Coordinates of C-alpha atoms and ligand atoms in Angstrom, one line a residue:
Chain A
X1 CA 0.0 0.0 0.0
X2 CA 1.4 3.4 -0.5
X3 CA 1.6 5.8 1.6
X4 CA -0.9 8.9 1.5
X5 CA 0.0 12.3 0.3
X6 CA 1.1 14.6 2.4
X7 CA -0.8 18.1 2.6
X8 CA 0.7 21.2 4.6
X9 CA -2.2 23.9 4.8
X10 CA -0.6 27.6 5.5
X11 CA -2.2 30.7 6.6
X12 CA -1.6 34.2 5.3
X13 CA -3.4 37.1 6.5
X14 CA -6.7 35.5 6.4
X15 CA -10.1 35.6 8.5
X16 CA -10.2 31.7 8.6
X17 CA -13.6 31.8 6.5
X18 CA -11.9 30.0 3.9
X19 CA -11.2 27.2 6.3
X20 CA -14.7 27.4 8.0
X21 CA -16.1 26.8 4.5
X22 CA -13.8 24.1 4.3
X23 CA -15.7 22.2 7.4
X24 CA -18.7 22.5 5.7
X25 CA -17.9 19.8 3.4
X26 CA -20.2 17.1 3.9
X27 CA -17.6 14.7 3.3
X28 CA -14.7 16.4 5.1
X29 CA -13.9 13.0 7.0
X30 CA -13.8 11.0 4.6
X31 CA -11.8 13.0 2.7
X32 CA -9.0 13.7 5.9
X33 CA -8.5 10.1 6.0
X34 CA -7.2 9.9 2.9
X35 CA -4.2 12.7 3.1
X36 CA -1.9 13.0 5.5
X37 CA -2.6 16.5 6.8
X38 CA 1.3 17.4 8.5
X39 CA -0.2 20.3 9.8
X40 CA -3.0 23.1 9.6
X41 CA -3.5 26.3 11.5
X42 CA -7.1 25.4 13.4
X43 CA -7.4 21.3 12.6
X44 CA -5.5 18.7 14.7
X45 CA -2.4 18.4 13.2
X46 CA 1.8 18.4 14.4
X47 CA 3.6 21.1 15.6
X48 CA 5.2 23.1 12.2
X49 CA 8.1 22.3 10.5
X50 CA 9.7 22.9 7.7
X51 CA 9.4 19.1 4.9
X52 CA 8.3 17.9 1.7
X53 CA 5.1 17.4 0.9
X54 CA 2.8 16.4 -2.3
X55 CA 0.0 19.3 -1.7
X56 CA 0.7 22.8 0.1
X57 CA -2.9 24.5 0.5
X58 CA -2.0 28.4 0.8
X59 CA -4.9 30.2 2.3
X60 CA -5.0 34.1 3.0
X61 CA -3.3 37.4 1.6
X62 CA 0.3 37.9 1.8
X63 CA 2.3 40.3 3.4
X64 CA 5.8 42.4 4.5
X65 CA 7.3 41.9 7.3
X66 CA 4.2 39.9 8.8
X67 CA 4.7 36.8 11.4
X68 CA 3.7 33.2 11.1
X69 CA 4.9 30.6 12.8
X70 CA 7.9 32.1 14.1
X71 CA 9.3 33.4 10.5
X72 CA 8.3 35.9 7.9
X73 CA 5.4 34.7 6.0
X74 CA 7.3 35.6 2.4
X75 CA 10.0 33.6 3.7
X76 CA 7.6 30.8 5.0
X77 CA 5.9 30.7 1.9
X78 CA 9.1 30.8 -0.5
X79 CA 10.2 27.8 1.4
X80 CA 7.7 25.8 1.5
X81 CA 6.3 26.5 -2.3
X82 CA 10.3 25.2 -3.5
X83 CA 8.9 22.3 -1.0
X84 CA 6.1 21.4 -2.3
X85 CA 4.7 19.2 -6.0
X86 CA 1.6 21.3 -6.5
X87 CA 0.2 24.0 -4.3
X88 CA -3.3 25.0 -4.1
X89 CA -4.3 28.8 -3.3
X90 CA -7.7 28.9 -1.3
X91 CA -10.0 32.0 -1.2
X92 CA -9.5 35.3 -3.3
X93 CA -7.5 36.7 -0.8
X94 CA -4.8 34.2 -1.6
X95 CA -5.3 34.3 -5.1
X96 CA -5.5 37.9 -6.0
X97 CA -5.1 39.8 -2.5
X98 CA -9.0 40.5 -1.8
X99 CA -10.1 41.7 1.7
X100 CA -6.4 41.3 3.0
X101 CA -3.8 43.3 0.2
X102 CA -1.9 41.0 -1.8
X103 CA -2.2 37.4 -2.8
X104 CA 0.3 35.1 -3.9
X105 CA 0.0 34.5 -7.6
X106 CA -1.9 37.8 -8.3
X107 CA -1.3 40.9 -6.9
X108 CA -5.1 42.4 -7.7
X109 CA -4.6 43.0 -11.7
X110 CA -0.9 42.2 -11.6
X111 CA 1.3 39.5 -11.5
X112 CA 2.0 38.3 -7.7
X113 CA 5.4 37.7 -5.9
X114 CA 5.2 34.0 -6.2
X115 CA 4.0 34.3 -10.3
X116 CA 7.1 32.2 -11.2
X117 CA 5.6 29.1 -9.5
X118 CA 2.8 29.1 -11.7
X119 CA 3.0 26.0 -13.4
X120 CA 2.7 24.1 -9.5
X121 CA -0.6 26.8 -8.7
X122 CA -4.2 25.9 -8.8
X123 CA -6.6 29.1 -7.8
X124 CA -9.5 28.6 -6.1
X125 CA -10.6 31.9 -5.9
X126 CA -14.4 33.0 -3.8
X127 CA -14.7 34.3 -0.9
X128 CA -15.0 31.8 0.9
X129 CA -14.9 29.4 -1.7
X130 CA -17.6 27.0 -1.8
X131 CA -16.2 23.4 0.1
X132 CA -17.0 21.5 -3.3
X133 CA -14.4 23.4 -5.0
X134 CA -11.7 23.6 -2.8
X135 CA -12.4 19.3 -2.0
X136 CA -12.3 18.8 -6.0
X137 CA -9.3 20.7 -6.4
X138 CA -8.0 18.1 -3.8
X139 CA -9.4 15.2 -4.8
X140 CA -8.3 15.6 -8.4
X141 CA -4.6 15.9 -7.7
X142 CA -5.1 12.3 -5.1
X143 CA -6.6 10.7 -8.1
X144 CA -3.8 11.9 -10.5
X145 CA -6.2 13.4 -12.7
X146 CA -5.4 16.4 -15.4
X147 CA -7.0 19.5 -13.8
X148 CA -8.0 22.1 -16.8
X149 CA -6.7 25.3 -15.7
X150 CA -8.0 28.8 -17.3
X151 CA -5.1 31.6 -17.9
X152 CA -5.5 32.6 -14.0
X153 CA -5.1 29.1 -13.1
X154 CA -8.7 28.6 -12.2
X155 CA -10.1 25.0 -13.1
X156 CA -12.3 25.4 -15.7
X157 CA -14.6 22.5 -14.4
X158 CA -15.6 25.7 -11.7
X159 CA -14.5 28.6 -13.4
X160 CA -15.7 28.7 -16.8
X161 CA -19.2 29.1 -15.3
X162 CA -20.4 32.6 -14.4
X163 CA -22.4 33.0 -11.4
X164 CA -25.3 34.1 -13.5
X165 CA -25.7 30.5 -15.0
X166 CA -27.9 28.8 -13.3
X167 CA -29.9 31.3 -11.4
X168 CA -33.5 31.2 -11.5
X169 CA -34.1 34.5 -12.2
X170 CA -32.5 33.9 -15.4
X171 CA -35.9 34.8 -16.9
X172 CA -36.2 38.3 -15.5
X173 CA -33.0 39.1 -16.2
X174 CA -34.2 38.1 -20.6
X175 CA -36.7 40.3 -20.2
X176 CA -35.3 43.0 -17.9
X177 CA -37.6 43.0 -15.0
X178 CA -36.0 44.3 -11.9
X179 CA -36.3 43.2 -8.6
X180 CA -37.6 45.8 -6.1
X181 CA -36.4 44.9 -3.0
X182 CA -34.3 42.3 -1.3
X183 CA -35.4 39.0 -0.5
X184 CA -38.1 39.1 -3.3
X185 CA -38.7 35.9 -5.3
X186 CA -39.8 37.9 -8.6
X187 CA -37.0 40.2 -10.4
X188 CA -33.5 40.1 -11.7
X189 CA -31.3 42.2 -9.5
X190 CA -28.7 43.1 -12.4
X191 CA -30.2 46.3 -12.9
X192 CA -30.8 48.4 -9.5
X193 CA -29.4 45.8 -6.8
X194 CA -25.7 45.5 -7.8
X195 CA -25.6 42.0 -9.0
X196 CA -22.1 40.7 -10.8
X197 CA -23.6 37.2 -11.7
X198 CA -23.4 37.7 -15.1
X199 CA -19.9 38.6 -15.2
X200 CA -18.5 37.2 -12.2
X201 CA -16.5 33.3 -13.3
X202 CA -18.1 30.8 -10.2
X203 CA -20.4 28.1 -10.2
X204 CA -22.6 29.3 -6.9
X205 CA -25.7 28.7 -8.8
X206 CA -24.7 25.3 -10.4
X207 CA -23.2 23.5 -7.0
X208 CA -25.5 25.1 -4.6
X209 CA -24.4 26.4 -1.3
X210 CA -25.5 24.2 1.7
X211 CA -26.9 22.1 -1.2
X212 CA -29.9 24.6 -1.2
X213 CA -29.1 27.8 -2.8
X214 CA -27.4 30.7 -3.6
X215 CA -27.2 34.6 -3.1
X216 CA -29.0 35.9 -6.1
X217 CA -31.6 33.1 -5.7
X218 CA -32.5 34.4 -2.2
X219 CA -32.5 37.8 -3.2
X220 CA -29.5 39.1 -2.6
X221 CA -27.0 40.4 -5.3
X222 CA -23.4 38.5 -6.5
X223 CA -20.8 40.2 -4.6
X224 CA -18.3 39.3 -7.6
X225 CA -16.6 37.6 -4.4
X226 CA -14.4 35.2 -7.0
X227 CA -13.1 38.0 -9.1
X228 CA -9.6 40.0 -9.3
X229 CA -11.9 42.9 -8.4
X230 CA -12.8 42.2 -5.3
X231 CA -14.1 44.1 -3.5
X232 CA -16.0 46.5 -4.6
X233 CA -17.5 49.3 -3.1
X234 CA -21.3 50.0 -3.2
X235 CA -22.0 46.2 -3.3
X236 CA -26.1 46.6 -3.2
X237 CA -26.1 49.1 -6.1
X238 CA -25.5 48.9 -9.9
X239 CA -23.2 51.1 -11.4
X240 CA -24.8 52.7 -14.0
X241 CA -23.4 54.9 -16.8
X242 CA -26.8 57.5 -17.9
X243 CA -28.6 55.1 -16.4
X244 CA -27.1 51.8 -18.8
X245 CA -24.8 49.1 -16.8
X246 CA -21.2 50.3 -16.3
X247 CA -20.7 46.0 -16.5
X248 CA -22.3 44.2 -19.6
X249 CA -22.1 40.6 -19.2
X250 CA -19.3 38.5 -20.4
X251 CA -18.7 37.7 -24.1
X252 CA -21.0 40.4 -25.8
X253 CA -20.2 43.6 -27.3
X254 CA -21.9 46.8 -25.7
X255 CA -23.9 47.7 -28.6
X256 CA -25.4 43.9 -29.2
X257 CA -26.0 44.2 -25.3
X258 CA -28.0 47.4 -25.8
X259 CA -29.5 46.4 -28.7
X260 CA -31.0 43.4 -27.1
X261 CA -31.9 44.9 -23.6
X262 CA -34.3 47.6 -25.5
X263 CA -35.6 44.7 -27.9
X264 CA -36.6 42.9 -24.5
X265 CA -37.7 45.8 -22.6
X266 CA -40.0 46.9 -25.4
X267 CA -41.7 43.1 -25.3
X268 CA -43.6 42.0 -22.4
X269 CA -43.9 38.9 -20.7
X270 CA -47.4 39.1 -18.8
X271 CA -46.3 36.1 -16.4
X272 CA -43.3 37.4 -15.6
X273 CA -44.7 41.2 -14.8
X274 CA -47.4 38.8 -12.0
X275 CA -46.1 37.9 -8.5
X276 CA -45.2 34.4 -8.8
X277 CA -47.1 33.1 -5.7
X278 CA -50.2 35.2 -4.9
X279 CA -53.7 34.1 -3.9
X280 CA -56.0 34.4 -7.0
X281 CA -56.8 31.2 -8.8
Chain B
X1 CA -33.6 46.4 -60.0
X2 CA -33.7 44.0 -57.0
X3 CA -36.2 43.7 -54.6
X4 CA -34.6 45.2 -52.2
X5 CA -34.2 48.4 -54.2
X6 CA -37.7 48.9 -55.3
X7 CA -38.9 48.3 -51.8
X8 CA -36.7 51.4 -50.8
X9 CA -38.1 53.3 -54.0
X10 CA -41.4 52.8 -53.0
X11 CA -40.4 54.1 -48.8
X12 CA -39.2 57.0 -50.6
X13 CA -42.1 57.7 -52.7
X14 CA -44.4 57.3 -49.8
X15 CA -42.4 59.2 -47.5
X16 CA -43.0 62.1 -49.9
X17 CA -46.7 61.4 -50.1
X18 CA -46.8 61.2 -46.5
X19 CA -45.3 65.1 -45.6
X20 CA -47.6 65.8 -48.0
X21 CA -50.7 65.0 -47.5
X22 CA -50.6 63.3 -44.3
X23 CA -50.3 59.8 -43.2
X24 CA -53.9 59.1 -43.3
X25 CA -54.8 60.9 -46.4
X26 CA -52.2 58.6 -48.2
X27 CA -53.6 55.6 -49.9
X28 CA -51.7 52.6 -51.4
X29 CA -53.5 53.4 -54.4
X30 CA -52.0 56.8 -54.2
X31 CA -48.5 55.7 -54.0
X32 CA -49.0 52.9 -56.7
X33 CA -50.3 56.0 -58.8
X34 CA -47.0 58.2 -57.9
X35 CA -44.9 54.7 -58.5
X36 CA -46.2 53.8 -61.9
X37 CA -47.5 50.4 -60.6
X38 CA -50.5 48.5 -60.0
X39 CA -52.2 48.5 -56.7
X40 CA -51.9 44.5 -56.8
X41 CA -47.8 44.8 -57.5
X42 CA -47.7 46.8 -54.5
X43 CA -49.1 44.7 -51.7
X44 CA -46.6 42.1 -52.9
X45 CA -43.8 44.3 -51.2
X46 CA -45.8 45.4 -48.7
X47 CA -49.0 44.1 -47.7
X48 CA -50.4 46.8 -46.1
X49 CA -49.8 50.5 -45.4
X50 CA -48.7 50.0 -41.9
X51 CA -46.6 47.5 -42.4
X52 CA -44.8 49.8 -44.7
X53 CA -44.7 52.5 -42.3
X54 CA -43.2 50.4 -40.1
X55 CA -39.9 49.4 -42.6
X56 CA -39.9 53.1 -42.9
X57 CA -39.6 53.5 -39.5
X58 CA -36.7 50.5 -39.4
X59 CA -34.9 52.0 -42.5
X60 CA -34.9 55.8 -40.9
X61 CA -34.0 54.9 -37.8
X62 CA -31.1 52.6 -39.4
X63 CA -29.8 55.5 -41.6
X64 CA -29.7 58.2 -38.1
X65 CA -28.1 54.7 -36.4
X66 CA -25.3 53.8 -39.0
X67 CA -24.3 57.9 -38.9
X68 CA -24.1 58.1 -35.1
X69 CA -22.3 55.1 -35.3
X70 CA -19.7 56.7 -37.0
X71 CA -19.1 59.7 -34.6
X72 CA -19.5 57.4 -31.7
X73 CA -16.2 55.9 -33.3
X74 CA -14.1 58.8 -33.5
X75 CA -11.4 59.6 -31.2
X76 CA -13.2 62.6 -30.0
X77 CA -14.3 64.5 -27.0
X78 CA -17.7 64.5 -25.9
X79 CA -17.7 68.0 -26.5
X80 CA -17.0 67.2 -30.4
X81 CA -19.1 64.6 -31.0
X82 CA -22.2 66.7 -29.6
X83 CA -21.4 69.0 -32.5
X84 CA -21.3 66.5 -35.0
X85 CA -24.7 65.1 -34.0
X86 CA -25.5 68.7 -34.2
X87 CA -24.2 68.9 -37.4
X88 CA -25.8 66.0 -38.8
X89 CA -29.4 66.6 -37.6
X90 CA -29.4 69.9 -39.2
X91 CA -28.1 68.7 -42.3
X92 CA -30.8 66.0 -42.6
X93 CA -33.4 68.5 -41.7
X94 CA -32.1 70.3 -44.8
X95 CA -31.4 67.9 -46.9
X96 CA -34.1 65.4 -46.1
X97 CA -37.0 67.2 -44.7
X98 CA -39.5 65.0 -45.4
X99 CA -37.4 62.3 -43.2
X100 CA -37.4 64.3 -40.4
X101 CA -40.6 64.9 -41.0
X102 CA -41.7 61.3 -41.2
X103 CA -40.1 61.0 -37.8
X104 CA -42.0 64.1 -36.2
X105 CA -45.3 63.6 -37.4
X106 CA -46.3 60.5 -38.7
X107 CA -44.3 58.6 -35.8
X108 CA -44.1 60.7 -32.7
X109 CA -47.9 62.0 -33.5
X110 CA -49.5 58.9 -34.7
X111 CA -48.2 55.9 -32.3
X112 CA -51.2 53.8 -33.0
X113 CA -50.0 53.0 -36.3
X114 CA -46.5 51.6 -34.6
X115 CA -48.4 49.6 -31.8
X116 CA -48.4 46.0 -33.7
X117 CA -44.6 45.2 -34.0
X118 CA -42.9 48.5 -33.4
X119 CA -43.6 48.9 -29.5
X120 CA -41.5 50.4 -27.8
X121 CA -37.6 51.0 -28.8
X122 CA -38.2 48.0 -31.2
X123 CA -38.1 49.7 -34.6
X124 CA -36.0 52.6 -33.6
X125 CA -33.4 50.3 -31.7
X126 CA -30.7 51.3 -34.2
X127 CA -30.8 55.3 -33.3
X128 CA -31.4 54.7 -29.6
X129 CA -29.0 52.1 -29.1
X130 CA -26.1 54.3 -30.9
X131 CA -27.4 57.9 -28.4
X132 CA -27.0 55.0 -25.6
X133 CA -23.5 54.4 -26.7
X134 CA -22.7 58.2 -27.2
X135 CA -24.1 59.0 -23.3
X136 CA -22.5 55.9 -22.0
X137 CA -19.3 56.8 -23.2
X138 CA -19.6 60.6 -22.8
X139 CA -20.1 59.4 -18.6
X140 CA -17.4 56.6 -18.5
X141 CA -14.5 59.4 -19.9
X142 CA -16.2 61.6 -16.8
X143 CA -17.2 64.3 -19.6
X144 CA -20.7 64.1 -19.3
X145 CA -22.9 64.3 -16.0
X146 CA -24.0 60.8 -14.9
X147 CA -27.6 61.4 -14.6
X148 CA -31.0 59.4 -15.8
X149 CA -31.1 58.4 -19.5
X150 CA -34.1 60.1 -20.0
X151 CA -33.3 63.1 -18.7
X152 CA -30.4 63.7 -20.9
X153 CA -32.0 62.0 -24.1
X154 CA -35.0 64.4 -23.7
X155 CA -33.2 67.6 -23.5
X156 CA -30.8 66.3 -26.2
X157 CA -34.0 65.1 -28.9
X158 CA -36.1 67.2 -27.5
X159 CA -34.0 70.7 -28.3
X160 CA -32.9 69.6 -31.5
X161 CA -36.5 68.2 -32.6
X162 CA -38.2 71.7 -31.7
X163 CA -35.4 73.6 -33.8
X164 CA -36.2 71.7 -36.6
X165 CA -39.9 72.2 -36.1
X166 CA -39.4 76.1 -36.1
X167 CA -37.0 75.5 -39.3
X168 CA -40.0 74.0 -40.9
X169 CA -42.4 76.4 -39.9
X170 CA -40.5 78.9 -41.5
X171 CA -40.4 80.8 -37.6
X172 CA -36.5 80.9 -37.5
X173 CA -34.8 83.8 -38.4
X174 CA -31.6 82.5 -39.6
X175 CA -30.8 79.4 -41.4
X176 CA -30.8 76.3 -39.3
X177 CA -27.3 75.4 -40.1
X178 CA -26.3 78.9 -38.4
X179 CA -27.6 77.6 -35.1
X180 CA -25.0 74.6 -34.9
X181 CA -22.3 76.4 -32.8
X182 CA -25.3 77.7 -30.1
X183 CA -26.9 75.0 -30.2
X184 CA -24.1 72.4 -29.4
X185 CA -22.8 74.6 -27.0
X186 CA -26.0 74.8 -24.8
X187 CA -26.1 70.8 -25.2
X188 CA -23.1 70.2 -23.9
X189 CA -23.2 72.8 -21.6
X190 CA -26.6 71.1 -20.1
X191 CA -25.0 67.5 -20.0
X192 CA -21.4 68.0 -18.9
X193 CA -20.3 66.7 -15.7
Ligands
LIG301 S1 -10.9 34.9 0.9 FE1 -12.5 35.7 2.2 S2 -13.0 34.0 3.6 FE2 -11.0 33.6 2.7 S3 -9.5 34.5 4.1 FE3 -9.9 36.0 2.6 S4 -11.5 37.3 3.5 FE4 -11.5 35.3 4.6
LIG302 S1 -30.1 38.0 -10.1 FE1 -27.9 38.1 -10.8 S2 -27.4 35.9 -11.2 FE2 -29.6 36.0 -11.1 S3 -30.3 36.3 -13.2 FE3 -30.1 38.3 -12.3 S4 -28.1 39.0 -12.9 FE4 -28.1 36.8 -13.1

């Protein structure tokens, strides 16, 4: 039998979410008895030390001059990255510097201090990321199998989704019927409420969070949590331009957005324009 | 000729029958008559007189679209491009009155003929779309005011539509073209940031 891989899981300047999400994997046991977990900053594990291992798991932003575990976290992480086969980087923080600065293969729109390594990297960006992601991202590398990585080194199995597919007010949003308030089952919240779903690269509203939904299903807007941009300010309002999306979503040209959008708006669709659930017959 | 070419013979022809006389004063029969051809060889490009008022409608708002499009691709300011919208909507008033005049009257003033298939922004999609482009823009390089579409499309159409109206009327004192420098300059005074 041979021996299990090995899997050293770091923190940068993080708020531990990405973990916490982590423990909401339904099969998190399962999948800790397969790895050899050397050591992690809130689960079980040995007292540090520097060694080899077959996964390092990198979650958190990075930082100058900034202590962990005894030794400066560049430092740390330069070691243990030259240490390492393949290195995962968990939460958007670590990938691109979100909440906490800098992260370690991106530094926002620019290249990170640890860009070099990028052929070992796999970003699993969201903040937190959804457990499913971060355990395939795992998983895959146990089995040996090829991961399909986008140019930011985001699976594509996860990635090449946008957070708009999948929602179920994919209807409102064809024919441009806003959502008034929060927490409303009718309308698409694209146009007042701030929603980045349709240009935002996550599967939220494919693999479902708690296996029962998602932000812009229960009414509140994509926070574009995955994305480079992250954050952004004003996250409950759309930017507009005169009134016309500052963000068109992914793939189309402005003028073929606009061009559709007043097609759509001039159209009804009387079942859509009804509360969904109301009283009358 | 191809189809395609007669069809636009027979929108101009109307369109001159229609300043004319009116929209509803203007028969098929009439603009067979102006055409040269019989009333039956006309419904088979058009099969009624609203549907051709509505390709009228598509082709004018097309011709405005495809010219905006072109200043909306010039590396200009805001500033510039007001004047060249300007420019060209006194031109056309000039050149093709009875255009602008199709647009005025028959469209803004008869609605009820547009309501079966042309509700909305869905036959003038090409000219909106393009003055949607222009403000867009005009915000994103922080040249113009961001303020409500409406707002800013109304006092845009709106001023240039009644100067044109009083051109028509004979009521200004000057000719149109002379107004292009005031004109622009109150726009962009109105929209920029
Ligand atoms: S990505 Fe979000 S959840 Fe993860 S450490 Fe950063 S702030 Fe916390
Ligand atoms: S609420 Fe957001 S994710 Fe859902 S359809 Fe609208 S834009 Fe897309």
């Amino acid at each position: 039998m041979h021996s299990k891989s090995k899997v050293i899981w770091i923190d940068g300047v993080s708020c531990y979410g990405c973990s916490h999400s982590f423990y909401n994997y339904p099969e998190i046991k399962e999948l800790l008895e397969k790895i050899e977990l050397i050591y992690h900053p809130l689960l079980p594990s040995n007292e540090f030390k520097f060694q080899r291992c077959d996964i390092l798991i990198i979650e958190g932003a990075i930082k100058n001059n900034f202590l962990r575990l005894d030794f400066d976290l560049i430092e740390l992480i330069s070691k243990l990255i030259n240490l390492s086969k393949k290195i995962i980087l968990i939460g958007t923080c670590s990938v691109y510097g979100g909440i906490f600065g800098e992260g370690v293969l991106f530094n926002k729109e620019n290249k990170g201090k640890f860009f070099k390594y990028k052929d070992k990297i796999i970003s699993i960006p969201g903040c937190p990321p959804h457990p499913e992601w971060i355990a395939y991202a795992i998983e895959m590398i146990l089995n040996k199998k090829r991961l399909i990585l986008d140019k930011e080194n985001r699976p594509k199995e996860i990635f090449s989704y946008t957070s708009h597919m999948g929602c179920v007010r994919n209807e409102y949003f064809e024919w441009k019927i806003d959502a008034k308030n929060f927490g409303e089952k009718e309308g698409c919240l694209f146009y007042e409420q701030g929603c980045q779903g349709p240009y935002t690269h996550s599967s939220c509203n494919k693999i479902l969070w708690n296996e029962v939904n998602s932000k812009p299903r229960a009414g509140t807007p994509c926070f574009g949590c995955t994305e480079k941009t992250f954050p952004k300010k004003n996250l409950f309002k759309t930017e507009t331009f005169m009134g016309i999306p500052a963000n068109i979503p992914l793939g189309v040209s402005k003028r073929a957005y606009l061009t559709l959008a007043g097609v759509a708006k001039s159209l009804k669709n009387e079942r859509l324009e009804r509360k969904l659930i109301d009283d009358s017959e | 000729m191809s189809k395609e070419e007669k069809k636009l013979e027979i929108m101009k022809t109307a369109l001159n029958l229609f300043a004319k006389n009116g929209f509803y004063n203007t028969t098929i029969a009439d603009i067979a008559r102006e055409m040269g051809m019989s009333v039956g060889n006309m419904y088979n490009y058009f099969p009624s007189k609203e549907s051709l008022a509505k390709e009228l409608l598509i082709y004018t708002s097309k011709l405005f679209g495809e010219e905006l499009k072109k200043i909306n691709e010039m590396d200009i300011s805001s500033k510039e491009k007001i004047k060249k919208i300007v420019e060209l909507y006194f031109k056309m008033a000039k050149e093709e009155p009875e255009l602008v005049d199709y647009f005025m009257r028959v469209y803004l003033s008869n609605k009820e003929i547009f309501a079966n298939g042309c509700e909305g922004m869905l036959c003038v999609s090409a000219f909106v779309t393009e003055i949607m482009i222009f403000f867009e823009e005009g915000v994103r390089r922080k040249e113009l005011k961001n303020q409500d579409f409406f707002a800013a499309f109304g006092l845009f159409m709106g001023y240039l539509g009644g100067l044109v109206f009083l051109f028509r009327e004979g009521i200004l004192g000057k000719d149109i073209e002379e107004y292009t420098n005031s004109v622009s300059e109150n726009i962009y005074n109105a929209l920029k940031i």
